[in-house]
CSV table of C-alpha atoms and ligand atoms in Angstrom, one decimal:
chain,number,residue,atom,x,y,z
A,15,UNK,CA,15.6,-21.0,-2.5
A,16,UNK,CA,12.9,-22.9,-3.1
A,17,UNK,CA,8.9,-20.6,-2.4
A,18,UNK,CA,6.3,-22.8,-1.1
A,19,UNK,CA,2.7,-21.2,-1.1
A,20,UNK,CA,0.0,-21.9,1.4
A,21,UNK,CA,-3.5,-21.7,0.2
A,22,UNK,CA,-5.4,-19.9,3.5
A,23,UNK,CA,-8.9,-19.9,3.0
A,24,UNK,CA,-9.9,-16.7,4.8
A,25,UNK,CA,-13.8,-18.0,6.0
A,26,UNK,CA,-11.8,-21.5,7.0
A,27,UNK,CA,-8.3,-20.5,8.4
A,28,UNK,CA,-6.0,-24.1,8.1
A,29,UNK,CA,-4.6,-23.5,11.4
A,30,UNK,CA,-1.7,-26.0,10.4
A,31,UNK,CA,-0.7,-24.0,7.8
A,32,UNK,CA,-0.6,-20.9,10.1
A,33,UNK,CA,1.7,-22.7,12.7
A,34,UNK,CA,3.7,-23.9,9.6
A,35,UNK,CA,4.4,-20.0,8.5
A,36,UNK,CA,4.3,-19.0,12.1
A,37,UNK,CA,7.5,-21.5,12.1
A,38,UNK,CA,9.2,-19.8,9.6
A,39,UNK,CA,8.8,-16.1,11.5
A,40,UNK,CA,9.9,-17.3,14.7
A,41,UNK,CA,13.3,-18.5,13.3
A,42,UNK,CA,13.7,-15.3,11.6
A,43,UNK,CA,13.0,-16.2,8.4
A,44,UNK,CA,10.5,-14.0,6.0
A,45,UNK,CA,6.5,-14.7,4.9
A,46,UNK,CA,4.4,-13.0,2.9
A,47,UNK,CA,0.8,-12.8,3.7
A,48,UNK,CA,-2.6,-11.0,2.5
A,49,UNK,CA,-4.0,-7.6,4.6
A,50,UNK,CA,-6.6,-6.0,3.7
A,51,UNK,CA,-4.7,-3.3,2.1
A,52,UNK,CA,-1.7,-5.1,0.1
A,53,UNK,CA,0.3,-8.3,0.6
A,54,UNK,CA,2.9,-7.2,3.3
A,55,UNK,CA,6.5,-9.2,3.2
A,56,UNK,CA,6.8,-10.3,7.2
A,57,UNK,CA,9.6,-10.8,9.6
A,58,UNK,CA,9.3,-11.2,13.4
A,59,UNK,CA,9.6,-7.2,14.3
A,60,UNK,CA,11.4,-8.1,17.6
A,61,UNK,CA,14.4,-9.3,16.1
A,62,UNK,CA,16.9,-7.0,14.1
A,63,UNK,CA,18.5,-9.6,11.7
A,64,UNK,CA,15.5,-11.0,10.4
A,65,UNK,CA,13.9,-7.3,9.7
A,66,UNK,CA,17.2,-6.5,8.1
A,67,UNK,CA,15.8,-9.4,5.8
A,68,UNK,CA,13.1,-7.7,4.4
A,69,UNK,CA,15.4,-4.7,3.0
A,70,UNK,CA,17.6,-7.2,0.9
A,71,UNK,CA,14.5,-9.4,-0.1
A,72,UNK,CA,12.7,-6.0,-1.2
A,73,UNK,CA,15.7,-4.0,-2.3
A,74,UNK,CA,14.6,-1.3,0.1
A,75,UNK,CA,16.6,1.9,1.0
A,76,UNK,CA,17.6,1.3,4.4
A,77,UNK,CA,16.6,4.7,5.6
A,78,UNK,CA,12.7,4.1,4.8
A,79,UNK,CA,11.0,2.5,8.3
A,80,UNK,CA,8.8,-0.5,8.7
A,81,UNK,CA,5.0,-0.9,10.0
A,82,UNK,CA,4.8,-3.4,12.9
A,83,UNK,CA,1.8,-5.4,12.5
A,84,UNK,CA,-0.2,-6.5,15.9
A,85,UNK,CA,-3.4,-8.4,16.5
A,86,UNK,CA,-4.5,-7.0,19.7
A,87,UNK,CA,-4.3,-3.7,20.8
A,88,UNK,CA,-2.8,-4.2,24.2
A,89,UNK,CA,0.2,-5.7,22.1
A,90,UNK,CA,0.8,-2.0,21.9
A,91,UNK,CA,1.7,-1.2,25.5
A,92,UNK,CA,5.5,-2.7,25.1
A,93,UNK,CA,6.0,-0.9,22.0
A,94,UNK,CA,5.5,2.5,22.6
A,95,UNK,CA,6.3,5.0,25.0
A,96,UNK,CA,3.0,6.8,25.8
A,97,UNK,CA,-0.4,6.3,24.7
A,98,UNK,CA,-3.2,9.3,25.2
A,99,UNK,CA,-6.8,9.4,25.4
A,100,UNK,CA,-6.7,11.3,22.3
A,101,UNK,CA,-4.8,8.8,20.6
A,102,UNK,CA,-7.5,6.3,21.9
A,103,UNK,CA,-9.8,8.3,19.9
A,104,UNK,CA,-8.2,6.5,16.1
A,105,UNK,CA,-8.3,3.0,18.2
A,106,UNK,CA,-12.2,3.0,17.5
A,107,UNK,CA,-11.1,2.8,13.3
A,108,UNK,CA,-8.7,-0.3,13.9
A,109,UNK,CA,-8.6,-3.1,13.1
A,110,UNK,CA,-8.3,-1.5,9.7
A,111,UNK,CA,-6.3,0.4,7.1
A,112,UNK,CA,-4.7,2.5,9.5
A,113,UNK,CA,-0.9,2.9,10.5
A,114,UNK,CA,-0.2,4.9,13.7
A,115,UNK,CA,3.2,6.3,14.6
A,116,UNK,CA,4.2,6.8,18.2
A,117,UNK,CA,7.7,7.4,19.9
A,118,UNK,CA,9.0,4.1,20.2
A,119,UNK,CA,9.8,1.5,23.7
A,120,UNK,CA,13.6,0.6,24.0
A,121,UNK,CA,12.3,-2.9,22.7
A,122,UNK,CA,12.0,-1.8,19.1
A,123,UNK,CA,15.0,-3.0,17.1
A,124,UNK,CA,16.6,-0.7,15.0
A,125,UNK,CA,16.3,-2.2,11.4
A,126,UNK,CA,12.3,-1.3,12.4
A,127,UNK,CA,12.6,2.3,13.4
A,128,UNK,CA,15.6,2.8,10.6
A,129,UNK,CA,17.8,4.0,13.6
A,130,UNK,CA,14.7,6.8,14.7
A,131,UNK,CA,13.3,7.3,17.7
A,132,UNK,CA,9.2,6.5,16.5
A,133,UNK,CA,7.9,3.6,15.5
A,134,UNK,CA,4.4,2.8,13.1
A,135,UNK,CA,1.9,0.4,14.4
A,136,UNK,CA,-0.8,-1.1,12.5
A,137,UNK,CA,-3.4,-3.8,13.6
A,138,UNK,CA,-5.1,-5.0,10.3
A,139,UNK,CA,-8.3,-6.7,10.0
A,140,UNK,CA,-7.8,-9.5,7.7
A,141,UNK,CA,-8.2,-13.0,9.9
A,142,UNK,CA,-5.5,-14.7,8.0
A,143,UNK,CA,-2.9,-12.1,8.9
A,144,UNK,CA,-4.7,-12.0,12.5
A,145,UNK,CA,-4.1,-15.7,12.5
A,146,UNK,CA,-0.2,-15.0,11.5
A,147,UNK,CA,0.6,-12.6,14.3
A,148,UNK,CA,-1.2,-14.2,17.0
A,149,UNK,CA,0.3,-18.0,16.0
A,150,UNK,CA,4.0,-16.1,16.2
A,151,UNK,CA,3.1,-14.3,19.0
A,152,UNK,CA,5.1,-11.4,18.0
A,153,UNK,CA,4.5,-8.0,16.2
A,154,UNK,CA,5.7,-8.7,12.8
A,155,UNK,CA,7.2,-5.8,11.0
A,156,UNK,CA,6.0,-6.2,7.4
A,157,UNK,CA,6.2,-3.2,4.2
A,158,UNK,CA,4.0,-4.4,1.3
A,159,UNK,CA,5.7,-7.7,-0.3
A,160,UNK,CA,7.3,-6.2,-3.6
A,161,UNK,CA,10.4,-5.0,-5.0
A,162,UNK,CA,10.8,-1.8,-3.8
A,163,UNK,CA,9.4,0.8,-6.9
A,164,UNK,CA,7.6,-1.9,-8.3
A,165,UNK,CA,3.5,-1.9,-8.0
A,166,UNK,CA,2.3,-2.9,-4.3
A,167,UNK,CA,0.7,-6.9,-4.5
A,168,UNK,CA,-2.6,-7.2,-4.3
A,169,UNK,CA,-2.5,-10.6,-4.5
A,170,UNK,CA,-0.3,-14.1,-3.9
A,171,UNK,CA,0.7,-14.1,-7.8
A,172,UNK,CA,1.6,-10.5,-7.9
A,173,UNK,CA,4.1,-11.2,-4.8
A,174,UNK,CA,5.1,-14.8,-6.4
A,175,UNK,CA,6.4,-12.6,-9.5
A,176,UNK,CA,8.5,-10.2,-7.2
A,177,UNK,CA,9.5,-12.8,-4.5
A,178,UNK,CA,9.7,-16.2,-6.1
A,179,UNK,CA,13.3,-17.8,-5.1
A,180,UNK,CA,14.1,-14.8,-2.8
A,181,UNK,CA,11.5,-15.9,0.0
A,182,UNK,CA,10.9,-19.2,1.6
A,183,UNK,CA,6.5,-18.8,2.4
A,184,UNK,CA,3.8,-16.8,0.6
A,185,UNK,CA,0.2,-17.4,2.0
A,186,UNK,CA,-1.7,-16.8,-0.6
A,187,UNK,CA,-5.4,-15.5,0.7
A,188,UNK,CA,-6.7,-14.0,-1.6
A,189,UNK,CA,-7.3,-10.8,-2.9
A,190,UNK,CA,-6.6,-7.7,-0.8
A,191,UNK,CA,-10.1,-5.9,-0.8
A,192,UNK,CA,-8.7,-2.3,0.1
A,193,UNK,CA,-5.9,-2.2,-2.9
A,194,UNK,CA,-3.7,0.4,-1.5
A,195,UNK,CA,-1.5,0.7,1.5
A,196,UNK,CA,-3.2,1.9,5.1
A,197,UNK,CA,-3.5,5.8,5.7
A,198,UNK,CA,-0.2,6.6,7.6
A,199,UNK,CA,-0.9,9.0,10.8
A,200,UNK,CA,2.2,10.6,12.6
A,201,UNK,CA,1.2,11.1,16.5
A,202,UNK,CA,4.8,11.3,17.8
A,203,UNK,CA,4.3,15.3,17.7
A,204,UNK,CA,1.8,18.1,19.0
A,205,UNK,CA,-0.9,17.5,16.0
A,206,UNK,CA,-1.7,14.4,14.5
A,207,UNK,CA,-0.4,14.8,10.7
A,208,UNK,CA,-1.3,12.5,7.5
A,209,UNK,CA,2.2,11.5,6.3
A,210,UNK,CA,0.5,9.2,3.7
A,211,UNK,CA,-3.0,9.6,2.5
A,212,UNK,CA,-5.2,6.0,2.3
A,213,UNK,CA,-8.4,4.0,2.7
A,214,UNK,CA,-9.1,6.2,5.8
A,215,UNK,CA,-9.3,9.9,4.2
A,216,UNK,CA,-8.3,13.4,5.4
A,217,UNK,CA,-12.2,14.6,5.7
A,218,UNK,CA,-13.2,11.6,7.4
A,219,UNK,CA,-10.0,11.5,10.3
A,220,UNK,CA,-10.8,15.4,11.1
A,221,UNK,CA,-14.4,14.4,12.2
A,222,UNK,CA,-12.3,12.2,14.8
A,223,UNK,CA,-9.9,14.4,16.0
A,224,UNK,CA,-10.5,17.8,14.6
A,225,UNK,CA,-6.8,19.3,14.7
A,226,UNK,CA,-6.1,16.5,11.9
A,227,UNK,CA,-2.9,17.9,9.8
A,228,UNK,CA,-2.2,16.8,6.2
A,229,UNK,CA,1.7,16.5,5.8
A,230,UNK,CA,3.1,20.1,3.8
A,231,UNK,CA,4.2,17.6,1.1
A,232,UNK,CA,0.5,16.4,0.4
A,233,UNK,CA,-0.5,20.0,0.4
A,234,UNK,CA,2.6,21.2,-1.7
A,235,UNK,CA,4.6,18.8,-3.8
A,236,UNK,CA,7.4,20.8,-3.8
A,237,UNK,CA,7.9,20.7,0.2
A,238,UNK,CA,10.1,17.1,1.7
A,239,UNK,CA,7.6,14.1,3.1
A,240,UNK,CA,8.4,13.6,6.6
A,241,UNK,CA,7.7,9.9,6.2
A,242,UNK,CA,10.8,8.5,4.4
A,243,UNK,CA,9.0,6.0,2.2
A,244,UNK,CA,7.2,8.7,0.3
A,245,UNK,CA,9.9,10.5,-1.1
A,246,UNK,CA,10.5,7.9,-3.7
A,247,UNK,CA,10.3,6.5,-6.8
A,248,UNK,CA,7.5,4.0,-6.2
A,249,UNK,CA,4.9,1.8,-7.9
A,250,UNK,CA,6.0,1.9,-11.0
A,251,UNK,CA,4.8,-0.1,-13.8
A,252,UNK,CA,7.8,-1.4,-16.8
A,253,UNK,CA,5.6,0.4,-18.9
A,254,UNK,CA,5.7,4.6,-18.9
A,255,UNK,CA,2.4,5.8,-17.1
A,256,UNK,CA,0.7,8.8,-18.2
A,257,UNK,CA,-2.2,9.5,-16.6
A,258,UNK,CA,-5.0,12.2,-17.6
A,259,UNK,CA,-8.0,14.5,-15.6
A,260,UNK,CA,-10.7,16.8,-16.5
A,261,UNK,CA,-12.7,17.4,-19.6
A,262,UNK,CA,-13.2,14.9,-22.9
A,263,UNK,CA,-10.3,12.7,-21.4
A,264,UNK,CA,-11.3,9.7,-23.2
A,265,UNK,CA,-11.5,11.5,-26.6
A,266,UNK,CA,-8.4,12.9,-25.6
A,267,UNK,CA,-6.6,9.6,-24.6
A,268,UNK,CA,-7.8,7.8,-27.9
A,269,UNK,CA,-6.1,10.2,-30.2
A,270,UNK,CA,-2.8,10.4,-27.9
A,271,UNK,CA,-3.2,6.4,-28.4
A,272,UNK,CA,-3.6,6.7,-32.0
A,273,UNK,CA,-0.4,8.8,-32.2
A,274,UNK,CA,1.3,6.4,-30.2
A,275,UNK,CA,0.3,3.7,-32.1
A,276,UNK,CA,1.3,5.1,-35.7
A,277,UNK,CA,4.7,5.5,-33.9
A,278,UNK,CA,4.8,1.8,-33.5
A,279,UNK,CA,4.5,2.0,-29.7
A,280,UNK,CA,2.1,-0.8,-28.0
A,281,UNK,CA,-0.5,1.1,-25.8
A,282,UNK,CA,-2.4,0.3,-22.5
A,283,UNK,CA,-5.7,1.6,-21.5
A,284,UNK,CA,-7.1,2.4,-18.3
A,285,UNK,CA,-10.3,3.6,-17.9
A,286,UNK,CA,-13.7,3.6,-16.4
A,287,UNK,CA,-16.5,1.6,-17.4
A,288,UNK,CA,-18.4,4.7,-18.4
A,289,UNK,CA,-15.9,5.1,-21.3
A,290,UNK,CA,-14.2,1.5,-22.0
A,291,UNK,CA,-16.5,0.9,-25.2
A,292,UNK,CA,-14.4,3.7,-27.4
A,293,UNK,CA,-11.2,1.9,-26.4
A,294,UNK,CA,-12.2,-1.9,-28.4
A,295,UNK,CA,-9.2,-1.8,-30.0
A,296,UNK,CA,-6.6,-1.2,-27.5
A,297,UNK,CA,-5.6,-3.3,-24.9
A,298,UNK,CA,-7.7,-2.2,-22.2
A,299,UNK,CA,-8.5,-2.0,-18.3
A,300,UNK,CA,-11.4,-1.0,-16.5
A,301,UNK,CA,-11.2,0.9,-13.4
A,302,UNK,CA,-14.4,0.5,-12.4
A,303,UNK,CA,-17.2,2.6,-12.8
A,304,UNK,CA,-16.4,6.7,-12.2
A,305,UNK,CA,-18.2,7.2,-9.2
A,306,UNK,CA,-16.8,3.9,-7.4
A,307,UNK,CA,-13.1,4.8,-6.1
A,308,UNK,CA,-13.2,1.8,-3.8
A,309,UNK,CA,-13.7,-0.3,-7.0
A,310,UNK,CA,-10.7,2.4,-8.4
A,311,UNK,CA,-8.3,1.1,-5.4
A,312,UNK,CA,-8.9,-2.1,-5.1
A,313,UNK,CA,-8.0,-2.3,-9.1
A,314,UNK,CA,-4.9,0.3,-9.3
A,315,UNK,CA,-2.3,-1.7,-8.8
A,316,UNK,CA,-2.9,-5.3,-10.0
A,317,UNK,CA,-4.3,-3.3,-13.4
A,318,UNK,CA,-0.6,-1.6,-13.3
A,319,UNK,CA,0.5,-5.5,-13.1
A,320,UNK,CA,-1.5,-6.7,-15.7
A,321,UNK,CA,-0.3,-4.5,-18.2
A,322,UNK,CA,3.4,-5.0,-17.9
A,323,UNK,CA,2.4,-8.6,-18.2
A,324,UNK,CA,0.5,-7.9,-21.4
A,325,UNK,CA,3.7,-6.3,-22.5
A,326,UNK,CA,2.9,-2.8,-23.1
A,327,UNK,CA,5.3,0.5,-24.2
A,328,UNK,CA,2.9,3.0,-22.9
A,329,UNK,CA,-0.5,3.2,-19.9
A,330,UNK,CA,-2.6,5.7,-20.7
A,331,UNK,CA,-5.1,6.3,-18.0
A,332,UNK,CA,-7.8,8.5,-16.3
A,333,UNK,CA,-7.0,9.3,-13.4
A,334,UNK,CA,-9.3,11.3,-10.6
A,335,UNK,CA,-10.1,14.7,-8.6
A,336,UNK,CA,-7.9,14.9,-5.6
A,337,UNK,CA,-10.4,14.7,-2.8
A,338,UNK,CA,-11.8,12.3,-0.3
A,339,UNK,CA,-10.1,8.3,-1.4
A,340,UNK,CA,-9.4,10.3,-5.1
A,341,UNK,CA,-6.9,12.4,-3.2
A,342,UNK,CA,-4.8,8.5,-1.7
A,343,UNK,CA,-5.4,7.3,-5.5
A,344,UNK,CA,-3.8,10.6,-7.1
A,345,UNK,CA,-0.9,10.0,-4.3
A,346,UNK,CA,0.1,6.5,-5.3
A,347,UNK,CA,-1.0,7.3,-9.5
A,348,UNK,CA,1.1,10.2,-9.4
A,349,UNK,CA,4.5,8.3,-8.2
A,350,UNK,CA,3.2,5.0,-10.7
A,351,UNK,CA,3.5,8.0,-13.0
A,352,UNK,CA,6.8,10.1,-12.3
A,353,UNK,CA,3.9,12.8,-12.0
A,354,UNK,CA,3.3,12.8,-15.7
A,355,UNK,CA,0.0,13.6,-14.9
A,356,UNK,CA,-2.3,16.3,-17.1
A,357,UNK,CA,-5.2,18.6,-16.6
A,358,UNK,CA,-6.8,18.9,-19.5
B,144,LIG,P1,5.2,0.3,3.2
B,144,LIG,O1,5.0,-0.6,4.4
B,144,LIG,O2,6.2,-0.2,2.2
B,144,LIG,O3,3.9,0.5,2.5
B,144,LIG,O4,5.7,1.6,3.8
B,144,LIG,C1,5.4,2.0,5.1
B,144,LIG,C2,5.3,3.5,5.1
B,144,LIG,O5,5.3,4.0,6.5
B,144,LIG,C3,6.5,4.2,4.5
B,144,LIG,O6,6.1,5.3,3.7
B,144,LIG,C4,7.4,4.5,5.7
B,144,LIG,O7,8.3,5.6,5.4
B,144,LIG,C5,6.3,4.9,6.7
B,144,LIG,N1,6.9,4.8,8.0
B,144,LIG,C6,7.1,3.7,8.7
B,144,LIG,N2,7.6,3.9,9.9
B,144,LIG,C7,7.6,5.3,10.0
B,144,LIG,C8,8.1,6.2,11.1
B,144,LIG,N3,8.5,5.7,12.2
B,144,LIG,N4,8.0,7.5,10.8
B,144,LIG,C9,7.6,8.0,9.6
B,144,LIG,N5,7.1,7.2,8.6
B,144,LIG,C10,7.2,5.9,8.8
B,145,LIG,MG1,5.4,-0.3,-0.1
């Protein structure tokens, strides 16, 4: 199969090439397109076959649920069952990084749901994937547009490496400013509960609704995510990740890189721009400066990218304390990483 890409400038939407990729959904084919958080991989959510798509494009265990994306919120009424004025509450944060899970309307196909009985919502902000939904005029179910495990795309090259010859459309928008996948909020039970930690942190969604749960698996690795995607192996670069907090880290990192190094081994760098001057010789990354973790997640993944493309053995990197966005950066570094990740 042949990929076309359609360059979408987001400040002066080509509304030809919308209905063009619109097309392609309403036949129930796939398109990737930008959001602000990642590049999702799109099928029309309504219709079964074309979601089961997106599993064999992705390679993507059938058991792990899709996000349905909508561009107004009274899209919402068909697809759920209930909505409460406490729910109404999180409406104020979208359109934005935010996916909500409700107990699903009989309309949802079951390729969505994987066979459950709750379904995620999301209504994003960027206009070009605004533009997308509203042309198809249909929710479109979309998880983030690469192979599954491999680093999320954070922009239309990224997905062209995963998805070339496998998809027929990638709207290519630009960069996705956010970097990492939307916060992931469970309301189907009796307390709202962070199944996956994102742009939208746990100290900033307990100011809205003050009963706020984090998920027992972001509190305790050892307990079972509830949300299915989370339990597995995911983001990872070709390269092994290793990934390093606390004290003299970049002293730290430079001799482990030394070591490597004398072993023949090509090394990686990631760090922050506080500390990138000690790492001349190496292959290196910046992160960003250390007190700017939007800079951090907008970077992540497309720095995890790079470096398999510069064809390194070995990413060392510094990673961050586990609050606030450091605590939805530490989430996705530490699967990137098989949670080789040290406290020195
Ligand atoms: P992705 O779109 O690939 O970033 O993944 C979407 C995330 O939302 C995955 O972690 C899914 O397991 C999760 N998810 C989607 N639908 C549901 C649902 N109904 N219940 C729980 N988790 C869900
Ligand atoms: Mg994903």
């Amino acid at each position: 199969m042949k990929t076309e890409i359609l360059k979408i400038n987001r400040d002066n939407i080509n509304i030809d090439f919308i209905k063009k990729a619109a097309s392609f959904i309403k036949n129930g084919d796939l398109v990737a397109f930008p959001t602000e958080t990642v590049y999702g991989l799109g099928a029309d959510g309504l219709n079964d076959e074309a979601c089961r798509k997106i599993f064999k494009a992705k390679g993507r265990p059938s058991d792990n649920p899709l996000i349905l994306h909508i561009s107004h919120i009274s899209m919402l009424d068909n697809l759920v069952e209930e909505i409460t004025d406490k729910h109404r509450k999180l409406f104020d944060l979208w359109p934005g990084p935010m996916t909500l899970i409700f107990k699903k309307s009989d309309l949802i196909p079951d390729a969505v749901t994987a066979g459950g009985d709750t379904v995620a919502i999301r209504f994003p902000s960027d206009k070009v994937a605004l533009a997308l939904i509203s042309q198809a005029n249909t929710p479109i179910a979309a998880p983030s547009a690469n192979i599954s495990g491999r680093p999320s795309p954070t922009k239309a090259s990224d997905v062209y490496q995963d998805m070339d010859g496998i998809i027929p459309v990638i709207i290519d928008g630009g960069e996705s400013n956010i970097g990492i996948e939307s916060t992931v909020i469970d309301l189907s039970g009796d307390e709202p509960t962070i199944l996956r930690p994102g742009f939208y942190t746990y100290e900033f969604l307990k100011e809205i609704l003050d009963d706020m749960k984090l998920d027992d698996s972001l509190v305790d690795s050892t307990k079972i995510p509830k949300s299915p995607g989370q339990k597995y192996k995911h983001y990872a670069p070709k390269a092994k990740l290793r990934v390093f907090i606390g004290e003299n880290v970049p002293a730290y990192i430079l001799k482990l890189a030394d070591k490597y190094k004398e072993e023949g081994k090509k090394v990686g760098i990631l760090v922050f721009d506080e500390d990138k001057d000690k790492f001349a010789s190496y292959p290196y990354l910046s992160l960003g400066s250390r007190n700017d973790l939007s800079t951090m997640s907008h970077v992540l993944f497309s720095s995890l990218r790079e470096m398999d493309r510069l064809g390194v053995d070995i990413i060392l990197a510094e990673g961050v304390r586990e609050n606030h966005l450091g605590k939805s950066i530490m989430n996705r570094m530490k699967k990137a990483a098989a949670n080789d990740v040290n406290y020195l």
